[in-house]
Amino acid sequence: MNTARRLQIITAYDERFQEIGAIAEKSIRIYAGVHDADYHIYHDIPAERPPAWAKIKYLIEEVQRGIHEFILWIDADACFVRGDVDILSQINHDKEICVVNHRVPHSRIVEWPGAYVYRERPNTGVMLVRSSDWSLAFLRKIWDKTEYIDHPFWEQAAFHDLVGYWGEITLGSRQNEPNLATLAKIQWLPGEWNSVPTLIDGEPSAPAQNPIIVHFAGMPNDSRRIEMNKLLFERIPLSSPRMPRGAEAALRSRAATPQTGQDR
């Protein structure tokens, strides 16, 4: 693979999501600078499907392009709040796609007061994808799951289907039957890579631990804007140990001005 950088970080938003997406974009620019990654911000959201599906379209295009070894997608309502860990240090050599698998409450156990049954919910809001034939085929299968175009979970429902996690997306009419062959290629990232505050009751560890990416899924946009601005590299260290002195201030300054992704 002919590339100077292993990682490309991408997101997408249009003018309807400008205020929120710009905050996510700023965090991506800073994180990319810390870890010598490329980035690109897509502003053309395809009209034929709900906006959440854009990630699959653009991930397919990035993998087909073959410039980078890994592509990291981040939803435009998520932002980096730490920059001291390189996400490429997290991936196992035999895995193709990495996401966080949240635990959310399913039901109470009547016989045991205070006890709950939890279910797993892989979250595609942050996806690290290896540029490989396997990943490309898997992403195309997600795109071809047209029965989920207008599902409340959109492309995430298609992901659940392909890994055999049917319980939640069918409202319990079909039980989970994990696809072990597919799951063997998928890695569950630690919760700090997609920490969702609205899941605080479902996964207490994710918002409580030291998050790297905070994902404001299911929030009103006014709340997203306030919380994203509050957290954006203000209270949590940005620097990685290998950064030279003064580099952090320079990155913050550079991030204040939108730029074209370095691979374009």
PDB file of C-alpha atoms in Angstrom:
ATOM      1  CA  MET A   1       0.000   0.000   0.000  1.00  0.00           C
ATOM      2  CA  ASN A   2       1.568   3.270  -1.094  1.00  0.00           C
ATOM      3  CA  THR A   3       0.876   5.746   1.696  1.00  0.00           C
ATOM      4  CA  ALA A   4       2.808   7.929   4.089  1.00  0.00           C
ATOM      5  CA  ARG A   5       0.135   7.605   6.758  1.00  0.00           C
ATOM      6  CA  ARG A   6      -1.649   4.480   7.969  1.00  0.00           C
ATOM      7  CA  LEU A   7      -4.842   6.133   9.219  1.00  0.00           C
ATOM      8  CA  GLN A   8      -7.537   8.278   7.636  1.00  0.00           C
ATOM      9  CA  ILE A   9     -10.211   9.771   9.950  1.00  0.00           C
ATOM     10  CA  ILE A  10     -13.529  10.736   8.352  1.00  0.00           C
ATOM     11  CA  THR A  11     -16.954  12.076   9.199  1.00  0.00           C
ATOM     12  CA  ALA A  12     -19.784  13.683   7.253  1.00  0.00           C
ATOM     13  CA  TYR A  13     -22.281  16.456   7.854  1.00  0.00           C
ATOM     14  CA  ASP A  14     -24.097  19.099   5.811  1.00  0.00           C
ATOM     15  CA  GLU A  15     -25.453  22.573   6.516  1.00  0.00           C
ATOM     16  CA  ARG A  16     -28.349  21.112   8.521  1.00  0.00           C
ATOM     17  CA  PHE A  17     -25.856  19.785  11.070  1.00  0.00           C
ATOM     18  CA  GLN A  18     -23.229  22.499  10.680  1.00  0.00           C
ATOM     19  CA  GLU A  19     -23.120  23.751  14.258  1.00  0.00           C
ATOM     20  CA  ILE A  20     -22.607  20.301  15.727  1.00  0.00           C
ATOM     21  CA  GLY A  21     -20.471  18.865  12.940  1.00  0.00           C
ATOM     22  CA  ALA A  22     -17.996  21.733  13.119  1.00  0.00           C
ATOM     23  CA  ILE A  23     -17.161  20.794  16.708  1.00  0.00           C
ATOM     24  CA  ALA A  24     -16.580  17.172  15.738  1.00  0.00           C
ATOM     25  CA  GLU A  25     -14.428  18.346  12.822  1.00  0.00           C
ATOM     26  CA  LYS A  26     -12.262  20.482  15.085  1.00  0.00           C
ATOM     27  CA  SER A  27     -11.600  17.524  17.383  1.00  0.00           C
ATOM     28  CA  ILE A  28     -10.705  15.328  14.409  1.00  0.00           C
ATOM     29  CA  ARG A  29      -8.168  17.872  13.148  1.00  0.00           C
ATOM     30  CA  ILE A  30      -6.468  17.981  16.538  1.00  0.00           C
ATOM     31  CA  TYR A  31      -6.410  14.211  17.016  1.00  0.00           C
ATOM     32  CA  ALA A  32      -5.108  13.676  13.476  1.00  0.00           C
ATOM     33  CA  GLY A  33      -2.307  16.147  14.165  1.00  0.00           C
ATOM     34  CA  VAL A  34      -1.319  14.359  17.356  1.00  0.00           C
ATOM     35  CA  HIS A  35      -1.122  10.946  15.696  1.00  0.00           C
ATOM     36  CA  ASP A  36       0.098  11.892  12.216  1.00  0.00           C
ATOM     37  CA  ALA A  37      -3.123  10.769  10.577  1.00  0.00           C
ATOM     38  CA  ASP A  38      -4.933  12.067   7.523  1.00  0.00           C
ATOM     39  CA  TYR A  39      -8.521  13.227   7.737  1.00  0.00           C
ATOM     40  CA  HIS A  40     -11.333  14.204   5.418  1.00  0.00           C
ATOM     41  CA  ILE A  41     -14.704  15.806   6.135  1.00  0.00           C
ATOM     42  CA  TYR A  42     -17.508  14.962   3.721  1.00  0.00           C
ATOM     43  CA  HIS A  43     -20.192  17.610   3.278  1.00  0.00           C
ATOM     44  CA  ASP A  44     -22.351  15.869   0.697  1.00  0.00           C
ATOM     45  CA  ILE A  45     -24.958  13.691   2.424  1.00  0.00           C
ATOM     46  CA  PRO A  46     -26.667  11.399  -0.137  1.00  0.00           C
ATOM     47  CA  ALA A  47     -30.372  12.168  -0.333  1.00  0.00           C
ATOM     48  CA  GLU A  48     -31.554   8.662  -1.208  1.00  0.00           C
ATOM     49  CA  ARG A  49     -31.181   7.367   2.359  1.00  0.00           C
ATOM     50  CA  PRO A  50     -31.277   8.772   5.902  1.00  0.00           C
ATOM     51  CA  PRO A  51     -28.008  10.575   6.779  1.00  0.00           C
ATOM     52  CA  ALA A  52     -26.737   7.779   9.051  1.00  0.00           C
ATOM     53  CA  TRP A  53     -26.194   5.613   5.979  1.00  0.00           C
ATOM     54  CA  ALA A  54     -23.592   8.040   4.608  1.00  0.00           C
ATOM     55  CA  LYS A  55     -20.922   6.378   6.750  1.00  0.00           C
ATOM     56  CA  ILE A  56     -21.297   3.117   4.842  1.00  0.00           C
ATOM     57  CA  LYS A  57     -21.128   4.840   1.462  1.00  0.00           C
ATOM     58  CA  TYR A  58     -17.985   6.756   2.382  1.00  0.00           C
ATOM     59  CA  LEU A  59     -16.288   3.840   4.144  1.00  0.00           C
ATOM     60  CA  ILE A  60     -16.798   1.749   1.013  1.00  0.00           C
ATOM     61  CA  GLU A  61     -15.280   4.502  -1.111  1.00  0.00           C
ATOM     62  CA  GLU A  62     -12.302   4.927   1.213  1.00  0.00           C
ATOM     63  CA  VAL A  63     -11.552   1.196   1.302  1.00  0.00           C
ATOM     64  CA  GLN A  64     -11.892   0.984  -2.479  1.00  0.00           C
ATOM     65  CA  ARG A  65      -9.470   3.890  -2.840  1.00  0.00           C
ATOM     66  CA  GLY A  66      -6.844   1.853  -1.009  1.00  0.00           C
ATOM     67  CA  ILE A  67      -4.700   4.780   0.114  1.00  0.00           C
ATOM     68  CA  HIS A  68      -4.816   4.111   3.856  1.00  0.00           C
ATOM     69  CA  GLU A  69      -4.423   0.909   5.816  1.00  0.00           C
ATOM     70  CA  PHE A  70      -7.162   1.922   8.262  1.00  0.00           C
ATOM     71  CA  ILE A  71     -10.195   4.197   8.082  1.00  0.00           C
ATOM     72  CA  LEU A  72     -11.730   5.588  11.260  1.00  0.00           C
ATOM     73  CA  TRP A  73     -15.316   6.806  11.005  1.00  0.00           C
ATOM     74  CA  ILE A  74     -16.729   9.082  13.733  1.00  0.00           C
ATOM     75  CA  ASP A  75     -20.335  10.277  13.763  1.00  0.00           C
ATOM     76  CA  ALA A  76     -20.677  14.046  13.543  1.00  0.00           C
ATOM     77  CA  ASP A  77     -22.323  14.163  16.981  1.00  0.00           C
ATOM     78  CA  ALA A  78     -19.192  12.714  18.597  1.00  0.00           C
ATOM     79  CA  CYS A  79     -15.857  14.302  19.434  1.00  0.00           C
ATOM     80  CA  PHE A  80     -12.437  13.412  20.738  1.00  0.00           C
ATOM     81  CA  VAL A  81     -11.827  14.559  24.295  1.00  0.00           C
ATOM     82  CA  ARG A  82      -8.429  12.889  24.702  1.00  0.00           C
ATOM     83  CA  GLY A  83      -5.544  12.552  22.319  1.00  0.00           C
ATOM     84  CA  ASP A  84      -2.985  10.595  24.280  1.00  0.00           C
ATOM     85  CA  VAL A  85      -3.864   7.124  22.905  1.00  0.00           C
ATOM     86  CA  ASP A  86      -3.336   6.056  19.294  1.00  0.00           C
ATOM     87  CA  ILE A  87      -6.339   3.997  18.187  1.00  0.00           C
ATOM     88  CA  LEU A  88      -4.085   1.880  15.978  1.00  0.00           C
ATOM     89  CA  SER A  89      -2.443   0.578  19.141  1.00  0.00           C
ATOM     90  CA  GLN A  90      -5.781  -1.026  20.055  1.00  0.00           C
ATOM     91  CA  ILE A  91      -6.440  -3.221  17.022  1.00  0.00           C
ATOM     92  CA  ASN A  92      -5.585  -6.916  16.951  1.00  0.00           C
ATOM     93  CA  HIS A  93      -3.759  -8.136  13.860  1.00  0.00           C
ATOM     94  CA  ASP A  94      -6.491 -10.639  12.950  1.00  0.00           C
ATOM     95  CA  LYS A  95      -9.433  -8.199  13.153  1.00  0.00           C
ATOM     96  CA  GLU A  96     -10.955  -6.254  10.279  1.00  0.00           C
ATOM     97  CA  ILE A  97     -13.550  -3.964  11.895  1.00  0.00           C
ATOM     98  CA  CYS A  98     -13.553  -2.545  15.422  1.00  0.00           C
ATOM     99  CA  VAL A  99     -16.517  -1.017  17.274  1.00  0.00           C
ATOM    100  CA  VAL A 100     -17.636  -0.597  20.880  1.00  0.00           C
ATOM    101  CA  ASN A 101     -20.227  -3.105  22.076  1.00  0.00           C
ATOM    102  CA  HIS A 102     -22.420  -1.376  24.664  1.00  0.00           C
ATOM    103  CA  ARG A 103     -24.422  -3.167  27.311  1.00  0.00           C
ATOM    104  CA  VAL A 104     -27.943  -1.835  27.773  1.00  0.00           C
ATOM    105  CA  PRO A 105     -30.645  -3.010  30.189  1.00  0.00           C
ATOM    106  CA  HIS A 106     -33.202  -5.375  28.703  1.00  0.00           C
ATOM    107  CA  SER A 107     -35.446  -6.360  31.596  1.00  0.00           C
ATOM    108  CA  ARG A 108     -35.616  -6.668  35.373  1.00  0.00           C
ATOM    109  CA  ILE A 109     -35.174  -9.991  37.113  1.00  0.00           C
ATOM    110  CA  VAL A 110     -38.292 -10.120  39.234  1.00  0.00           C
ATOM    111  CA  GLU A 111     -36.928 -12.676  41.660  1.00  0.00           C
ATOM    112  CA  TRP A 112     -33.837 -10.562  42.343  1.00  0.00           C
ATOM    113  CA  PRO A 113     -34.742  -6.937  43.194  1.00  0.00           C
ATOM    114  CA  GLY A 114     -32.317  -4.503  41.649  1.00  0.00           C
ATOM    115  CA  ALA A 115     -31.012  -7.048  39.136  1.00  0.00           C
ATOM    116  CA  TYR A 116     -31.306  -6.641  35.369  1.00  0.00           C
ATOM    117  CA  VAL A 117     -30.745  -8.648  32.231  1.00  0.00           C
ATOM    118  CA  TYR A 118     -28.469  -6.752  29.861  1.00  0.00           C
ATOM    119  CA  ARG A 119     -28.184  -7.067  26.109  1.00  0.00           C
ATOM    120  CA  GLU A 120     -25.283  -6.216  23.849  1.00  0.00           C
ATOM    121  CA  ARG A 121     -25.591  -3.341  21.396  1.00  0.00           C
ATOM    122  CA  PRO A 122     -22.692  -2.912  18.936  1.00  0.00           C
ATOM    123  CA  ASN A 123     -22.533   0.794  18.111  1.00  0.00           C
ATOM    124  CA  THR A 124     -21.452   1.856  14.625  1.00  0.00           C
ATOM    125  CA  GLY A 125     -21.080   5.527  15.568  1.00  0.00           C
ATOM    126  CA  VAL A 126     -17.330   4.929  15.790  1.00  0.00           C
ATOM    127  CA  MET A 127     -15.897   2.336  13.410  1.00  0.00           C
ATOM    128  CA  LEU A 128     -12.274   1.484  12.742  1.00  0.00           C
ATOM    129  CA  VAL A 129     -12.053  -0.395   9.443  1.00  0.00           C
ATOM    130  CA  ARG A 130      -9.053  -2.165   7.974  1.00  0.00           C
ATOM    131  CA  SER A 131      -8.782  -1.617   4.226  1.00  0.00           C
ATOM    132  CA  SER A 132      -9.180  -5.225   3.125  1.00  0.00           C
ATOM    133  CA  ASP A 133     -11.256  -7.376   0.825  1.00  0.00           C
ATOM    134  CA  TRP A 134     -13.126  -8.762   3.842  1.00  0.00           C
ATOM    135  CA  SER A 135     -14.056  -5.301   5.135  1.00  0.00           C
ATOM    136  CA  LEU A 136     -15.147  -4.151   1.697  1.00  0.00           C
ATOM    137  CA  ALA A 137     -17.404  -7.175   1.259  1.00  0.00           C
ATOM    138  CA  PHE A 138     -18.872  -6.705   4.746  1.00  0.00           C
ATOM    139  CA  LEU A 139     -19.585  -3.007   4.184  1.00  0.00           C
ATOM    140  CA  ARG A 140     -21.267  -3.818   0.878  1.00  0.00           C
ATOM    141  CA  LYS A 141     -23.463  -6.372   2.648  1.00  0.00           C
ATOM    142  CA  ILE A 142     -24.512  -3.671   5.115  1.00  0.00           C
ATOM    143  CA  TRP A 143     -25.358  -1.319   2.227  1.00  0.00           C
ATOM    144  CA  ASP A 144     -27.371  -4.037   0.497  1.00  0.00           C
ATOM    145  CA  LYS A 145     -29.570  -4.602   3.573  1.00  0.00           C
ATOM    146  CA  THR A 146     -32.204  -2.264   2.153  1.00  0.00           C
ATOM    147  CA  GLU A 147     -34.880  -3.573   4.506  1.00  0.00           C
ATOM    148  CA  TYR A 148     -33.200  -1.485   7.208  1.00  0.00           C
ATOM    149  CA  ILE A 149     -33.011   1.823   5.326  1.00  0.00           C
ATOM    150  CA  ASP A 150     -35.697   3.380   7.540  1.00  0.00           C
ATOM    151  CA  HIS A 151     -35.210   1.218  10.616  1.00  0.00           C
ATOM    152  CA  PRO A 152     -34.779   3.305  13.819  1.00  0.00           C
ATOM    153  CA  PHE A 153     -31.178   2.024  14.006  1.00  0.00           C
ATOM    154  CA  TRP A 154     -30.565   2.492  10.237  1.00  0.00           C
ATOM    155  CA  GLU A 155     -27.216   1.006   9.177  1.00  0.00           C
ATOM    156  CA  GLN A 156     -26.537  -0.189  12.722  1.00  0.00           C
ATOM    157  CA  ALA A 157     -29.528  -2.517  12.365  1.00  0.00           C
ATOM    158  CA  ALA A 158     -27.929  -3.988   9.239  1.00  0.00           C
ATOM    159  CA  PHE A 159     -24.707  -4.505  11.195  1.00  0.00           C
ATOM    160  CA  HIS A 160     -26.653  -6.279  13.953  1.00  0.00           C
ATOM    161  CA  ASP A 161     -28.330  -8.486  11.371  1.00  0.00           C
ATOM    162  CA  LEU A 162     -25.043  -9.556   9.810  1.00  0.00           C
ATOM    163  CA  VAL A 163     -23.494 -10.499  13.151  1.00  0.00           C
ATOM    164  CA  GLY A 164     -26.658 -12.328  14.221  1.00  0.00           C
ATOM    165  CA  TYR A 165     -27.788  -9.845  16.883  1.00  0.00           C
ATOM    166  CA  TRP A 166     -31.469  -9.878  15.946  1.00  0.00           C
ATOM    167  CA  GLY A 167     -33.158  -9.542  19.343  1.00  0.00           C
ATOM    168  CA  GLU A 168     -33.125  -5.767  19.671  1.00  0.00           C
ATOM    169  CA  ILE A 169     -33.706  -4.868  16.036  1.00  0.00           C
ATOM    170  CA  THR A 170     -36.748  -7.183  15.853  1.00  0.00           C
ATOM    171  CA  LEU A 171     -38.116  -6.113  19.259  1.00  0.00           C
ATOM    172  CA  GLY A 172     -37.612  -9.641  20.533  1.00  0.00           C
ATOM    173  CA  SER A 173     -39.500 -11.462  17.792  1.00  0.00           C
ATOM    174  CA  ARG A 174     -36.258 -13.199  16.826  1.00  0.00           C
ATOM    175  CA  GLN A 175     -33.556 -14.268  19.250  1.00  0.00           C
ATOM    176  CA  ASN A 176     -29.869 -13.595  18.829  1.00  0.00           C
ATOM    177  CA  GLU A 177     -27.928 -16.250  16.926  1.00  0.00           C
ATOM    178  CA  PRO A 178     -24.370 -14.881  16.852  1.00  0.00           C
ATOM    179  CA  ASN A 179     -22.615 -15.372  13.516  1.00  0.00           C
ATOM    180  CA  LEU A 180     -19.345 -16.703  14.868  1.00  0.00           C
ATOM    181  CA  ALA A 181     -17.514 -16.618  11.542  1.00  0.00           C
ATOM    182  CA  THR A 182     -18.290 -12.930  11.099  1.00  0.00           C
ATOM    183  CA  LEU A 183     -17.679 -12.060  14.745  1.00  0.00           C
ATOM    184  CA  ALA A 184     -14.235 -13.650  14.501  1.00  0.00           C
ATOM    185  CA  LYS A 185     -13.257 -10.718  12.270  1.00  0.00           C
ATOM    186  CA  ILE A 186     -14.759  -8.038  14.519  1.00  0.00           C
ATOM    187  CA  GLN A 187     -13.127  -6.583  17.602  1.00  0.00           C
ATOM    188  CA  TRP A 188     -14.945  -4.945  20.501  1.00  0.00           C
ATOM    189  CA  LEU A 189     -13.096  -1.783  21.465  1.00  0.00           C
ATOM    190  CA  PRO A 190     -13.000  -0.573  25.080  1.00  0.00           C
ATOM    191  CA  GLY A 191     -15.925   1.677  25.970  1.00  0.00           C
ATOM    192  CA  GLU A 192     -13.812   4.846  26.106  1.00  0.00           C
ATOM    193  CA  TRP A 193     -13.704   4.867  22.298  1.00  0.00           C
ATOM    194  CA  ASN A 194     -17.469   5.482  22.082  1.00  0.00           C
ATOM    195  CA  SER A 195     -18.696   6.772  25.420  1.00  0.00           C
ATOM    196  CA  VAL A 196     -22.415   7.581  25.224  1.00  0.00           C
ATOM    197  CA  PRO A 197     -23.731   9.720  28.124  1.00  0.00           C
ATOM    198  CA  THR A 198     -27.320   8.712  27.395  1.00  0.00           C
ATOM    199  CA  LEU A 199     -26.353   5.107  28.225  1.00  0.00           C
ATOM    200  CA  ILE A 200     -25.177   5.987  31.716  1.00  0.00           C
ATOM    201  CA  ASP A 201     -27.698   3.565  33.230  1.00  0.00           C
ATOM    202  CA  GLY A 202     -26.980   0.916  30.652  1.00  0.00           C
ATOM    203  CA  GLU A 203     -23.199   0.969  30.767  1.00  0.00           C
ATOM    204  CA  PRO A 204     -22.071   2.819  33.889  1.00  0.00           C
ATOM    205  CA  SER A 205     -18.409   2.296  33.046  1.00  0.00           C
ATOM    206  CA  ALA A 206     -18.432   4.141  29.733  1.00  0.00           C
ATOM    207  CA  PRO A 207     -19.260   7.692  30.844  1.00  0.00           C
ATOM    208  CA  ALA A 208     -17.494   7.216  34.193  1.00  0.00           C
ATOM    209  CA  GLN A 209     -14.175   6.066  32.812  1.00  0.00           C
ATOM    210  CA  ASN A 210     -11.661   8.349  31.121  1.00  0.00           C
ATOM    211  CA  PRO A 211     -13.275   8.613  27.651  1.00  0.00           C
ATOM    212  CA  ILE A 212     -11.406   9.255  24.440  1.00  0.00           C
ATOM    213  CA  ILE A 213     -14.465   9.826  22.223  1.00  0.00           C
ATOM    214  CA  VAL A 214     -17.752  11.037  23.681  1.00  0.00           C
ATOM    215  CA  HIS A 215     -20.765  10.345  21.472  1.00  0.00           C
ATOM    216  CA  PHE A 216     -23.845  12.482  22.139  1.00  0.00           C
ATOM    217  CA  ALA A 217     -26.319  10.105  20.535  1.00  0.00           C
ATOM    218  CA  GLY A 218     -30.016  10.641  21.212  1.00  0.00           C
ATOM    219  CA  MET A 219     -29.610  14.198  22.521  1.00  0.00           C
ATOM    220  CA  PRO A 220     -31.278  17.409  21.291  1.00  0.00           C
ATOM    221  CA  ASN A 221     -28.892  19.491  19.206  1.00  0.00           C
ATOM    222  CA  ASP A 222     -28.810  22.339  21.738  1.00  0.00           C
ATOM    223  CA  SER A 223     -27.621  19.910  24.395  1.00  0.00           C
ATOM    224  CA  ARG A 224     -25.109  18.392  22.005  1.00  0.00           C
ATOM    225  CA  ARG A 225     -23.613  21.785  21.186  1.00  0.00           C
ATOM    226  CA  ILE A 226     -23.264  22.779  24.836  1.00  0.00           C
ATOM    227  CA  GLU A 227     -21.793  19.486  25.981  1.00  0.00           C
ATOM    228  CA  MET A 228     -19.437  19.031  23.014  1.00  0.00           C
ATOM    229  CA  ASN A 229     -17.993  22.524  23.447  1.00  0.00           C
ATOM    230  CA  LYS A 230     -17.599  21.906  27.162  1.00  0.00           C
ATOM    231  CA  LEU A 231     -15.650  18.688  26.715  1.00  0.00           C
ATOM    232  CA  LEU A 232     -13.599  19.446  23.622  1.00  0.00           C
ATOM    233  CA  PHE A 233     -10.006  19.048  24.854  1.00  0.00           C
ATOM    234  CA  GLU A 234     -10.595  21.414  27.773  1.00  0.00           C
ATOM    235  CA  ARG A 235     -10.600  19.220  30.875  1.00  0.00           C
ATOM    236  CA  ILE A 236      -8.705  16.168  29.645  1.00  0.00           C
ATOM    237  CA  PRO A 237      -5.039  16.152  28.476  1.00  0.00           C
ATOM    238  CA  LEU A 238      -4.563  16.247  24.724  1.00  0.00           C
ATOM    239  CA  SER A 239      -0.870  15.444  24.435  1.00  0.00           C
ATOM    240  CA  SER A 240       0.703  12.098  23.766  1.00  0.00           C
ATOM    241  CA  PRO A 241       4.100  11.415  25.376  1.00  0.00           C
ATOM    242  CA  ARG A 242       5.901  11.632  22.044  1.00  0.00           C
ATOM    243  CA  MET A 243       4.695  15.150  21.227  1.00  0.00           C
ATOM    244  CA  PRO A 244       7.437  17.827  21.312  1.00  0.00           C
ATOM    245  CA  ARG A 245       7.080  20.747  23.695  1.00  0.00           C
ATOM    246  CA  GLY A 246       4.769  23.413  22.337  1.00  0.00           C
ATOM    247  CA  ALA A 247       3.124  21.090  19.840  1.00  0.00           C
ATOM    248  CA  GLU A 248      -0.175  20.965  21.725  1.00  0.00           C
ATOM    249  CA  ALA A 249      -0.653  24.747  21.584  1.00  0.00           C
ATOM    250  CA  ALA A 250       0.182  24.753  17.889  1.00  0.00           C
ATOM    251  CA  LEU A 251      -2.359  22.010  17.199  1.00  0.00           C
ATOM    252  CA  ARG A 252      -5.086  23.855  19.083  1.00  0.00           C
ATOM    253  CA  SER A 253      -4.368  26.995  17.082  1.00  0.00           C
ATOM    254  CA  ARG A 254      -4.335  25.157  13.765  1.00  0.00           C
ATOM    255  CA  ALA A 255      -7.585  23.367  14.613  1.00  0.00           C
ATOM    256  CA  ALA A 256      -9.371  26.699  14.944  1.00  0.00           C
ATOM    257  CA  THR A 257      -9.208  27.095  11.145  1.00  0.00           C
ATOM    258  CA  PRO A 258     -10.959  24.473   8.948  1.00  0.00           C
ATOM    259  CA  GLN A 259      -8.655  22.838   6.413  1.00  0.00           C
ATOM    260  CA  THR A 260      -8.966  20.305   3.662  1.00  0.00           C
ATOM    261  CA  GLY A 261      -8.018  16.790   4.731  1.00  0.00           C
ATOM    262  CA  GLN A 262      -4.361  16.029   4.052  1.00  0.00           C
ATOM    263  CA  ASP A 263      -5.072  13.177   1.642  1.00  0.00           C
ATOM    264  CA  ARG A 264      -6.923  15.315  -0.844  1.00  0.00           C
TER     265      ARG A 264
END
